[in-house]
PDB file of C-alpha atoms in Angstrom:
ATOM      1  CA  UNK A   1      -5.097  11.331  -0.206  1.00 37.00           C
ATOM      2  CA  UNK A   2      -3.042  14.152   1.225  1.00 38.00           C
ATOM      3  CA  UNK A   3      -2.669  16.914  -1.200  1.00 40.00           C
ATOM      4  CA  UNK A   4       1.065  17.441  -0.495  1.00 41.00           C
ATOM      5  CA  UNK A   5       1.782  13.887  -1.158  1.00 39.00           C
ATOM      6  CA  UNK A   6      -0.192  13.854  -4.110  1.00 41.00           C
ATOM      7  CA  UNK A   7       1.717  16.772  -5.704  1.00 44.00           C
ATOM      8  CA  UNK A   8       5.001  14.986  -4.841  1.00 42.00           C
ATOM      9  CA  UNK A   9       4.007  11.851  -6.693  1.00 47.00           C
ATOM     10  CA  UNK A  10       2.607  13.591  -9.456  1.00 47.00           C
ATOM     11  CA  UNK A  11       5.832  15.511 -10.127  1.00 48.00           C
ATOM     12  CA  UNK A  12       7.963  12.308  -9.831  1.00 50.00           C
ATOM     13  CA  UNK A  13       5.675  10.561 -12.240  1.00 50.00           C
ATOM     14  CA  UNK A  14       5.306  13.152 -14.872  1.00 50.00           C
ATOM     15  CA  UNK A  15       9.143  13.334 -14.645  1.00 51.00           C
ATOM     16  CA  UNK A  16       8.958  10.311 -17.052  1.00 49.00           C
ATOM     17  CA  UNK A  17       6.799  12.138 -19.490  1.00 48.00           C
ATOM     18  CA  UNK A  18       8.056  15.811 -19.238  1.00 48.00           C
ATOM     19  CA  UNK A  19       9.104  15.946 -22.801  1.00 50.00           C
ATOM     20  CA  UNK A  20       5.627  14.743 -24.020  1.00 50.00           C
ATOM     21  CA  UNK A  21       3.135  17.232 -22.227  1.00 49.00           C
ATOM     22  CA  UNK A  22       3.116  20.493 -20.353  1.00 53.00           C
ATOM     23  CA  UNK A  23       2.194  19.166 -16.666  1.00 50.00           C
ATOM     24  CA  UNK A  24       1.557  22.697 -15.432  1.00 55.00           C
ATOM     25  CA  UNK A  25      -1.312  22.940 -17.786  1.00 59.00           C
ATOM     26  CA  UNK A  26      -4.395  22.729 -15.161  1.00 62.00           C
ATOM     27  CA  UNK A  27      -6.433  20.680 -17.645  1.00 59.00           C
ATOM     28  CA  UNK A  28      -3.783  18.189 -17.877  1.00 55.00           C
ATOM     29  CA  UNK A  29      -3.083  17.831 -14.081  1.00 56.00           C
ATOM     30  CA  UNK A  30      -6.901  17.494 -13.157  1.00 60.00           C
ATOM     31  CA  UNK A  31      -7.665  14.946 -15.851  1.00 54.00           C
ATOM     32  CA  UNK A  32      -4.657  12.834 -14.628  1.00 50.00           C
ATOM     33  CA  UNK A  33      -5.613  13.440 -10.970  1.00 54.00           C
ATOM     34  CA  UNK A  34      -9.453  12.911 -11.362  1.00 54.00           C
ATOM     35  CA  UNK A  35     -10.567   9.708  -9.402  1.00 49.00           C
ATOM     36  CA  UNK A  36      -6.961   8.622  -8.973  1.00 50.00           C
ATOM     37  CA  UNK A  37      -5.690   7.343  -5.518  1.00 48.00           C
ATOM     38  CA  UNK A  38      -2.409   5.698  -6.099  1.00 54.00           C
ATOM     39  CA  UNK A  39       0.605   6.321  -8.296  1.00 54.00           C
ATOM     40  CA  UNK A  40      -0.087   3.046 -10.127  1.00 56.00           C
ATOM     41  CA  UNK A  41      -3.565   4.283 -10.863  1.00 56.00           C
ATOM     42  CA  UNK A  42      -2.370   7.844 -11.978  1.00 57.00           C
ATOM     43  CA  UNK A  43       0.247   6.096 -14.303  1.00 56.00           C
ATOM     44  CA  UNK A  44      -2.380   3.739 -15.828  1.00 57.00           C
ATOM     45  CA  UNK A  45      -4.854   6.601 -16.232  1.00 56.00           C
ATOM     46  CA  UNK A  46      -2.193   9.101 -17.820  1.00 54.00           C
ATOM     47  CA  UNK A  47      -0.936   6.505 -20.057  1.00 53.00           C
ATOM     48  CA  UNK A  48      -4.425   5.462 -21.166  1.00 55.00           C
ATOM     49  CA  UNK A  49      -5.563   9.254 -21.795  1.00 54.00           C
ATOM     50  CA  UNK A  50      -2.495  10.285 -23.585  1.00 50.00           C
ATOM     51  CA  UNK A  51      -1.770   7.045 -25.290  1.00 47.00           C
ATOM     52  CA  UNK A  52       1.940   6.677 -23.815  1.00 44.00           C
ATOM     53  CA  UNK A  53       3.672   3.620 -23.124  1.00 45.00           C
ATOM     54  CA  UNK A  54       3.164   3.171 -19.379  1.00 47.00           C
ATOM     55  CA  UNK A  55       5.772   3.228 -16.843  1.00 50.00           C
ATOM     56  CA  UNK A  56       3.307   1.298 -14.842  1.00 53.00           C
ATOM     57  CA  UNK A  57       3.631  -1.476 -17.260  1.00 57.00           C
ATOM     58  CA  UNK A  58       7.140  -1.499 -17.536  1.00 57.00           C
ATOM     59  CA  UNK A  59       7.377  -1.567 -13.670  1.00 59.00           C
ATOM     60  CA  UNK A  60       4.843  -4.508 -13.764  1.00 59.00           C
ATOM     61  CA  UNK A  61       7.121  -6.377 -16.373  1.00 60.00           C
ATOM     62  CA  UNK A  62      10.145  -5.580 -14.538  1.00 62.00           C
ATOM     63  CA  UNK A  63       9.551  -6.093 -10.926  1.00 64.00           C
ATOM     64  CA  UNK A  64       8.780  -9.685 -11.128  1.00 62.00           C
ATOM     65  CA  UNK A  65      11.110 -10.589 -14.190  1.00 67.00           C
ATOM     66  CA  UNK A  66      12.227 -14.022 -13.933  1.00 68.00           C
ATOM     67  CA  UNK A  67       9.912 -14.814 -11.046  1.00 70.00           C
ATOM     68  CA  UNK A  68      12.251 -13.046  -8.674  1.00 72.00           C
ATOM     69  CA  UNK A  69       9.391 -12.091  -6.114  1.00 72.00           C
ATOM     70  CA  UNK A  70       6.870 -14.908  -6.251  1.00 78.00           C
ATOM     71  CA  UNK A  71       8.219 -15.591  -2.873  1.00 80.00           C
ATOM     72  CA  UNK A  72       5.987 -12.640  -1.828  1.00 84.00           C
ATOM     73  CA  UNK A  73       2.708 -14.282  -2.996  1.00 84.00           C
ATOM     74  CA  UNK A  74       1.284 -11.087  -4.495  1.00 85.00           C
ATOM     75  CA  UNK A  75       0.686  -9.727  -7.764  1.00 79.00           C
ATOM     76  CA  UNK A  76       3.026  -7.363  -9.393  1.00 74.00           C
ATOM     77  CA  UNK A  77       0.282  -4.499  -8.947  1.00 73.00           C
ATOM     78  CA  UNK A  78       0.290  -5.271  -5.118  1.00 81.00           C
ATOM     79  CA  UNK A  79       3.881  -5.119  -5.015  1.00 80.00           C
ATOM     80  CA  UNK A  80       4.164  -1.747  -6.870  1.00 78.00           C
ATOM     81  CA  UNK A  81       1.457  -0.251  -4.292  1.00 80.00           C
ATOM     82  CA  UNK A  82       3.450  -1.698  -1.334  1.00 85.00           C
ATOM     83  CA  UNK A  83       6.841  -0.271  -2.954  1.00 84.00           C
ATOM     84  CA  UNK A  84       5.218   3.109  -3.666  1.00 80.00           C
ATOM     85  CA  UNK A  85       3.581   3.471  -0.095  1.00 83.00           C
ATOM     86  CA  UNK A  86       7.012   2.365   1.477  1.00 89.00           C
ATOM     87  CA  UNK A  87       9.061   5.118  -0.486  1.00 85.00           C
ATOM     88  CA  UNK A  88       6.436   7.897   0.031  1.00 82.00           C
ATOM     89  CA  UNK A  89       6.394   7.040   3.755  1.00 87.00           C
ATOM     90  CA  UNK A  90      10.176   6.917   3.956  1.00 89.00           C
ATOM     91  CA  UNK A  91      11.009   9.847   1.617  1.00 86.00           C
ATOM     92  CA  UNK A  92      12.482  11.833   4.344  1.00 87.00           C
ATOM     93  CA  UNK A  93      15.503   9.486   4.373  1.00 90.00           C
ATOM     94  CA  UNK A  94      16.116   9.904   0.455  1.00 89.00           C
ATOM     95  CA  UNK A  95      19.213  11.791  -0.545  1.00 89.00           C
ATOM     96  CA  UNK A  96      20.553  12.632  -3.923  1.00 90.00           C
ATOM     97  CA  UNK A  97      21.774   9.906  -5.741  1.00 89.00           C
ATOM     98  CA  UNK A  98      21.080   6.155  -5.067  1.00 90.00           C
ATOM     99  CA  UNK A  99      19.489   5.114  -1.959  1.00 92.00           C
ATOM    100  CA  UNK A 100      19.110   1.612  -0.635  1.00 94.00           C
ATOM    101  CA  UNK A 101      16.700   0.486   1.898  1.00 96.00           C
ATOM    102  CA  UNK A 102      17.318  -3.321   3.297  1.00 96.00           C
ATOM    103  CA  UNK A 103      15.147  -5.422   5.508  1.00 95.00           C
ATOM    104  CA  UNK A 104      12.682  -8.300   5.530  1.00 95.00           C
ATOM    105  CA  UNK A 105       9.271  -8.094   3.734  1.00 93.00           C
ATOM    106  CA  UNK A 106       7.029 -10.733   5.049  1.00 92.00           C
ATOM    107  CA  UNK A 107      10.115 -12.514   6.654  1.00 92.00           C
ATOM    108  CA  UNK A 108      12.188 -12.480   3.531  1.00 91.00           C
ATOM    109  CA  UNK A 109      15.208 -10.351   2.626  1.00 95.00           C
ATOM    110  CA  UNK A 110      14.605  -7.554   0.338  1.00 93.00           C
ATOM    111  CA  UNK A 111      16.287  -4.368  -1.022  1.00 93.00           C
ATOM    112  CA  UNK A 112      14.503  -1.351  -2.402  1.00 91.00           C
ATOM    113  CA  UNK A 113      16.812   1.013  -4.376  1.00 88.00           C
ATOM    114  CA  UNK A 114      15.616   4.410  -5.119  1.00 86.00           C
ATOM    115  CA  UNK A 115      17.737   6.821  -7.476  1.00 83.00           C
ATOM    116  CA  UNK A 116      17.181  10.695  -6.803  1.00 84.00           C
ATOM    117  CA  UNK A 117      18.291  13.321  -9.194  1.00 79.00           C
ATOM    118  CA  UNK A 118      17.698  16.874  -8.668  1.00 77.00           C
ATOM    119  CA  UNK A 119      15.297  16.294  -5.938  1.00 76.00           C
ATOM    120  CA  UNK A 120      13.080  13.847  -8.219  1.00 74.00           C
ATOM    121  CA  UNK A 121      12.630  10.212  -8.235  1.00 74.00           C
ATOM    122  CA  UNK A 122      14.341   8.799 -11.251  1.00 75.00           C
ATOM    123  CA  UNK A 123      14.128   5.209 -10.576  1.00 75.00           C
ATOM    124  CA  UNK A 124      12.953   2.739  -7.675  1.00 77.00           C
ATOM    125  CA  UNK A 125      13.048  -1.162  -7.963  1.00 82.00           C
ATOM    126  CA  UNK A 126      12.589  -4.074  -5.661  1.00 85.00           C
ATOM    127  CA  UNK A 127      15.431  -6.460  -5.292  1.00 86.00           C
ATOM    128  CA  UNK A 128      15.604 -10.112  -3.867  1.00 87.00           C
ATOM    129  CA  UNK A 129      17.818 -10.668  -1.030  1.00 87.00           C
ATOM    130  CA  UNK A 130      20.213  -7.892   0.245  1.00 90.00           C
ATOM    131  CA  UNK A 131      21.573  -6.161  -3.063  1.00 86.00           C
ATOM    132  CA  UNK A 132      25.189  -5.949  -3.366  1.00 86.00           C
ATOM    133  CA  UNK A 133      24.799  -2.813  -5.765  1.00 83.00           C
ATOM    134  CA  UNK A 134      27.150   0.212  -4.474  1.00 84.00           C
ATOM    135  CA  UNK A 135      25.041   3.197  -3.744  1.00 82.00           C
ATOM    136  CA  UNK A 136      25.838   6.952  -3.190  1.00 85.00           C
ATOM    137  CA  UNK A 137      24.322   7.014   0.303  1.00 92.00           C
ATOM    138  CA  UNK A 138      24.867   4.711   3.432  1.00 92.00           C
ATOM    139  CA  UNK A 139      22.259   1.786   3.553  1.00 94.00           C
ATOM    140  CA  UNK A 140      18.732   2.243   5.449  1.00 94.00           C
ATOM    141  CA  UNK A 141      17.764  -0.417   7.581  1.00 95.00           C
ATOM    142  CA  UNK A 142      14.144  -0.964   7.878  1.00 94.00           C
ATOM    143  CA  UNK A 143      13.684  -4.028   9.841  1.00 92.00           C
ATOM    144  CA  UNK A 144      10.735  -6.306   9.418  1.00 94.00           C
ATOM    145  CA  UNK A 145       7.791  -5.377   7.611  1.00 94.00           C
ATOM    146  CA  UNK A 146       4.484  -7.255   6.630  1.00 93.00           C
ATOM    147  CA  UNK A 147       2.782  -6.577   3.219  1.00 90.00           C
ATOM    148  CA  UNK A 148      -0.607  -7.779   2.466  1.00 80.00           C
TER     149      UNK A 148
END
């Protein structure tokens, strides 16, 4: 994994836990990154090591609540890995405030909304269809992508 992307993700992820631990502590930082390859794995590792409720678990429960993405025929963890990869690859389009990406994923209309505050990701979510939620920034159209 590219070190710059790794640092970018870690800063965003630890934002959720900033009041609980000093992430600038090299030991904490290295423990969390050891053997970790994705944001989802980092969240699981971090939650397990420091006994926090996991943002990963929250996202897994929320992303497919009411079965809203069963049409993608993938597990919640696969969805999260695809969403995180998409956001990282398209991070140069993100602006302060809420950002909406719209397009088709596996031929189905979907929206990904990412909220940025002070240069950090505060929240992200995958929505069925094209979301009608108002966002601060113009909609970014990504066309058709295929997730496995």
